[in-house]
Short mmCIF file of C-alpha atoms in Angstrom, two decimals:
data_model
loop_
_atom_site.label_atom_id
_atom_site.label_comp_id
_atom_site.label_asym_id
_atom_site.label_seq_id
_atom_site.Cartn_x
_atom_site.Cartn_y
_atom_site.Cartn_z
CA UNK A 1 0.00 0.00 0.00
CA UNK A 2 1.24 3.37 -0.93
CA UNK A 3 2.39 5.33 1.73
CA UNK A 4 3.50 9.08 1.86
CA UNK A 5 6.08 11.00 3.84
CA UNK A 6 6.67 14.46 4.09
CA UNK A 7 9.93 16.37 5.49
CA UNK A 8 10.28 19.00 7.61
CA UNK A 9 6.38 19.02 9.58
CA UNK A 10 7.41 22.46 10.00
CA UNK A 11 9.42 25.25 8.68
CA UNK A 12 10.18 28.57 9.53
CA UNK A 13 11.93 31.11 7.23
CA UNK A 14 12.98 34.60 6.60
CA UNK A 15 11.54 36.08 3.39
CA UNK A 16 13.12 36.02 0.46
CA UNK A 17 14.73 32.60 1.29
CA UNK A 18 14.62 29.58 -1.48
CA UNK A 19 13.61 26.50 0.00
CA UNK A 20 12.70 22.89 -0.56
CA UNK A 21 10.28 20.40 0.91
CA UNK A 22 10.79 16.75 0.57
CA UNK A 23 8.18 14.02 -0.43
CA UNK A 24 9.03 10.62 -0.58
CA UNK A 25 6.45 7.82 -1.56
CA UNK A 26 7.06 3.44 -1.30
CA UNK A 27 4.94 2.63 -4.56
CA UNK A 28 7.73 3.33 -7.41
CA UNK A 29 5.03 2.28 -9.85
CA UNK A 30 3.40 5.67 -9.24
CA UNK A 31 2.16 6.86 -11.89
CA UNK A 32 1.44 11.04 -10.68
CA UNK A 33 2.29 12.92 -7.87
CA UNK A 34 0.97 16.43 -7.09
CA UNK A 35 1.67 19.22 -4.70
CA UNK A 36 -1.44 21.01 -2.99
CA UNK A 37 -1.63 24.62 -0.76
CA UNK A 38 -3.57 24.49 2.02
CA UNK A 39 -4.29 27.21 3.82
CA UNK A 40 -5.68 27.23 7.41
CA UNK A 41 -9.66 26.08 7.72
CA UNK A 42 -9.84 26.05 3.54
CA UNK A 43 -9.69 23.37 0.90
CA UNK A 44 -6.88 22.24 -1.65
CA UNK A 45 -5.60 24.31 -4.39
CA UNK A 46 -3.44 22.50 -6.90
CA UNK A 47 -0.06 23.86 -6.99
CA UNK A 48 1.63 21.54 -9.77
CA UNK A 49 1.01 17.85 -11.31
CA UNK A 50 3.84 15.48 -12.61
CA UNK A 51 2.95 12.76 -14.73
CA UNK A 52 5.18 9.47 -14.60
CA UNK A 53 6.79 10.22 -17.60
CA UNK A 54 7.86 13.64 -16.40
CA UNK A 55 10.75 14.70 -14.19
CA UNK A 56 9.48 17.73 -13.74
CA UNK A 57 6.86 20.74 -13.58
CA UNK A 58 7.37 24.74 -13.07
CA UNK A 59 4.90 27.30 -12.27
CA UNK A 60 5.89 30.95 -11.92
CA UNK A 61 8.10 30.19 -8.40
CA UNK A 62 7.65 27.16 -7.88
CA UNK A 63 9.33 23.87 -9.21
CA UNK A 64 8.76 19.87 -8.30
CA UNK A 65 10.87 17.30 -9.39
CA UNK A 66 10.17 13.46 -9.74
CA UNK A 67 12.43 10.76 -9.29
CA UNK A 68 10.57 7.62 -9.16
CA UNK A 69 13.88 5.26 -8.80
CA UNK A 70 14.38 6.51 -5.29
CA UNK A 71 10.95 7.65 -4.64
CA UNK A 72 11.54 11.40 -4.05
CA UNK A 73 9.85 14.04 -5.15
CA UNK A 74 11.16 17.63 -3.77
CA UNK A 75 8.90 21.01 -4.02
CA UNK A 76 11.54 23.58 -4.68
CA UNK A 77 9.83 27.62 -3.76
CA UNK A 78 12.24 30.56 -4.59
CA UNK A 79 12.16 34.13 -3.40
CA UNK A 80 9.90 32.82 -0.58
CA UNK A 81 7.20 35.87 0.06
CA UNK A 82 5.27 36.01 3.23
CA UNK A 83 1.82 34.98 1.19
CA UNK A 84 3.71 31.31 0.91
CA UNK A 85 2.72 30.89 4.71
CA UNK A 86 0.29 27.46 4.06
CA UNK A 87 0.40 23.87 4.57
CA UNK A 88 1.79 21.95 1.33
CA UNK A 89 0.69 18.28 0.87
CA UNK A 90 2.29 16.24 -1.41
CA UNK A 91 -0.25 13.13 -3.01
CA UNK A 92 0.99 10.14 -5.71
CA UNK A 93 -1.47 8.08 -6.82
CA UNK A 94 -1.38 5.02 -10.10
CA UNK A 95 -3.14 6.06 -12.90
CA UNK A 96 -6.66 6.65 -12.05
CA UNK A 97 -7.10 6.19 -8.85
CA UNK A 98 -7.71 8.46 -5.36
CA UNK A 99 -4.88 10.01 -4.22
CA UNK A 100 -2.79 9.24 -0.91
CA UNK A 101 -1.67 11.95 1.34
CA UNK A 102 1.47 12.92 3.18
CA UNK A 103 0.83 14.86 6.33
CA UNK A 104 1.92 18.26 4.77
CA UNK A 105 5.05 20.61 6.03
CA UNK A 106 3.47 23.53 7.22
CA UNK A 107 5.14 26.54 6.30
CA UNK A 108 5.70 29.78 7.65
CA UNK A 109 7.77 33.07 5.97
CA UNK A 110 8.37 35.60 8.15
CA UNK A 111 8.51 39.13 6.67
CA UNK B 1 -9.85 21.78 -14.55
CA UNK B 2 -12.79 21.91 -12.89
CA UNK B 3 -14.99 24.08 -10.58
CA UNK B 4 -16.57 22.15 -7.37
CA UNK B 5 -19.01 23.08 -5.07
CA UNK B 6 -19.76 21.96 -1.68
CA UNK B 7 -23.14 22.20 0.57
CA UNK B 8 -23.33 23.48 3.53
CA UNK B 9 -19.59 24.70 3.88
CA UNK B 10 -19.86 24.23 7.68
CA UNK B 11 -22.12 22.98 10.29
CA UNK B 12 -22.89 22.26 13.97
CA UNK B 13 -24.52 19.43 14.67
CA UNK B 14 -25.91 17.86 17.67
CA UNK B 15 -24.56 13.94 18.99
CA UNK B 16 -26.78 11.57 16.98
CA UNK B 17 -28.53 13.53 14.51
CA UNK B 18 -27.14 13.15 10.77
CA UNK B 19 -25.86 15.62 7.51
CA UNK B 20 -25.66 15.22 4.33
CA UNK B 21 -23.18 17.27 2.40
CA UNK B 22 -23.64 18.18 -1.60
CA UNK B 23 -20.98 18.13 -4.53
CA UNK B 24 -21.65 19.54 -7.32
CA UNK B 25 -18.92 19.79 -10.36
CA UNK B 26 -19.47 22.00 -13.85
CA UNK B 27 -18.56 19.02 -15.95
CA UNK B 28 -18.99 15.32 -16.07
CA UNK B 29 -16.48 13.53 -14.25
CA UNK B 30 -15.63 10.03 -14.09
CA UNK B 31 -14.13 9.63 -10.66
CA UNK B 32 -15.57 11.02 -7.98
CA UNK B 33 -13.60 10.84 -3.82
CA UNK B 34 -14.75 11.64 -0.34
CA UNK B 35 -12.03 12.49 1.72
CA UNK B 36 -12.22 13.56 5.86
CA UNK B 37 -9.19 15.82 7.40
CA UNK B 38 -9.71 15.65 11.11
CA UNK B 39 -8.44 18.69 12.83
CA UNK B 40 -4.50 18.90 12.52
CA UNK B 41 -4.35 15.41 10.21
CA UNK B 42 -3.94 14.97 6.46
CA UNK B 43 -6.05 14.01 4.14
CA UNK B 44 -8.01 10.25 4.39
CA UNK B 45 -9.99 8.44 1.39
CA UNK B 46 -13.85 7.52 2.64
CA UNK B 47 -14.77 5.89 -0.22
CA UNK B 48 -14.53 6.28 -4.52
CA UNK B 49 -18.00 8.08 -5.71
CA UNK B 50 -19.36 5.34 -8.18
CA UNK B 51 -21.78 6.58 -10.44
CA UNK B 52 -24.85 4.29 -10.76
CA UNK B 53 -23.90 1.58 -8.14
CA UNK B 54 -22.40 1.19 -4.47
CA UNK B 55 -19.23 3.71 -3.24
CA UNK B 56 -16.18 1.54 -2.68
CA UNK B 57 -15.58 2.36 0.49
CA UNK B 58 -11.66 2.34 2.41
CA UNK B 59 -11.11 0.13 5.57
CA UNK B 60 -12.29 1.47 8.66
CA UNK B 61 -15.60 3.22 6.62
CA UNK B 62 -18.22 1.39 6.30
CA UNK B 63 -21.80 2.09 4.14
CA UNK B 64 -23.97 2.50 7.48
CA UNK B 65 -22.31 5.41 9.01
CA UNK B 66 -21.23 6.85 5.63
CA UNK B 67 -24.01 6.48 2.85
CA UNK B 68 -22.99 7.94 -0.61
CA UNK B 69 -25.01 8.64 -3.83
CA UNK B 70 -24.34 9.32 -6.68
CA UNK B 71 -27.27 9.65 -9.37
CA UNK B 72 -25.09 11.16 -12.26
CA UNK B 73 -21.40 12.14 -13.80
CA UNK B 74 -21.94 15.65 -11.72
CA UNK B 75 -23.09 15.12 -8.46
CA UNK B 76 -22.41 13.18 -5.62
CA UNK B 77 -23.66 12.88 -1.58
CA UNK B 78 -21.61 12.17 1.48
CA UNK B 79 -23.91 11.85 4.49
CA UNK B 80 -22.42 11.51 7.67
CA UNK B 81 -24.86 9.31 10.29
CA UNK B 82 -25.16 8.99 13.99
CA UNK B 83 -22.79 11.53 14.43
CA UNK B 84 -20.37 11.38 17.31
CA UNK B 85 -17.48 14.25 18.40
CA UNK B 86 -15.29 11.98 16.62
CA UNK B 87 -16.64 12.95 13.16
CA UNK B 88 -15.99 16.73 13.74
CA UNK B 89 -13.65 17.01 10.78
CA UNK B 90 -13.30 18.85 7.08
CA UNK B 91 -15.33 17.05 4.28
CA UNK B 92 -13.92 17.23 1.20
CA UNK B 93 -15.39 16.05 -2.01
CA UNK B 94 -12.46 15.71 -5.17
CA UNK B 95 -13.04 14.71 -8.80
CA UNK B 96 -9.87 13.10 -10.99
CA UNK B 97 -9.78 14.42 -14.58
CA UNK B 98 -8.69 12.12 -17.73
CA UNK B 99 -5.13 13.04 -17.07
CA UNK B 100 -5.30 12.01 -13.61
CA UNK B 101 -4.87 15.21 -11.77
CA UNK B 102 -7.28 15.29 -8.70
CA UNK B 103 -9.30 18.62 -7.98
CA UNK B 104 -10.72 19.70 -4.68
CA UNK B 105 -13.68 21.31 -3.67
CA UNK B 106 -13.84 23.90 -0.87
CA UNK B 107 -14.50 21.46 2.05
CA UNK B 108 -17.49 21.36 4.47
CA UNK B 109 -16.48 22.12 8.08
CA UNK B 110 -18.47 20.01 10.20
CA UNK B 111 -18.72 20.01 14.32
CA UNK B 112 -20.33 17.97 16.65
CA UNK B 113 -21.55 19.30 20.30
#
């Protein structure tokens, strides 16, 4: 059974820092992995999806990488701004079906 | 991607009384998930959405205490029975799309006195 594991729980950082969180998943047969923002009493907002035959997927700051060989993935955040303060979740799933969850790393940037 | 809705997006509800919660998505989906996130935890499957027959639910959920419906490719019921302080949690309803990217809907915010 798939299981997910996020590193740090928590972070704390001064703005304008680049950071990474780390997601690392057993099932190297996944076939997608996404990152998710989730910010305090609200739902999920899709940050960035990489398919199995990607390595990886940029949006505007934000970069995640997939290695399914040693079952990494890393969520890479430059500039850091204090509007990054949220909980990221990291979720793989194969093919089609529901995605498992990592606990998150809650994030903080301090202005 | 795709727009969901949830109904109500929070409640208070006495010990033993029941609520259903509504998900409503702008375009036909084929999967359909009901996830719980109790208060500081991640995200747990309930049960896959099927459309026109019986939710496949995850161990530890069973039908009784978690009915789901779904009559069509856009819509889909969680109702959450006998409640218990124990069930005070988020609700979220989540639709995958043919790539397989998962979308979320706002949540329901449920509490039990």
């Amino acid at each position: 059974k798939q299981e997910v594991t996020q590193i740090p729980a928590a972070l704390s950082v001064p703005e304008g820092e680049n950071l990474v969180l780390n997601c690392s998943f057993t099932d190297s047969a996944i076939y997608n992995l996404q990152w998710f923002r989730q910010d305090p009493g609200k739902g999920l907002t899709s940050l960035l999806l990489i398919q199995s035959s990607q390595r990886e997927q940029t949006s505007g700051r934000l970069n995640a990488s997939l290695d399914k060989s040693s079952g990494r993935s890393t969520l890479y955040i430059a500039a850091s701004q204090p509007g990054d303060s949220a909980t990221y979740l990291c979720a793989g799933a194969r093919g089609n079906t529901p995605l498992v969850f990592g606990k998150g790393t809650r994030l903080s940037v301090i202005a | 991607s795709a727009v969901i809705s949830q109904k109500p997006s929070r409640d208070i509800c006495q010990r033993g009384t029941s609520l259903t919660i509504q998900c409503q998505v702008d375009s036909q989906v084929t999967m359909m998930f009901w996830y719980r996130q109790q208060p500081g935890q991640s995200l747990t499957l309930i049960a896959t959405a099927n459309q026109g027959s019986e939710a496949t639910y995850e161990s530890g959920f069973v039908i009784d205490k978690f009915p789901i419906s779904r009559p069509n490719l856009t819509f889909s019921t969680l109702t959450v029975s006998n409640m218990s302080p124990e069930d005070s949690s988020i609700y979220l309803c989540s639709v995958g799309t043919g790539i397989y990217e998962q979308y979320f809907g706002p949540g329901t915010r449920l509490t039990v006195t």
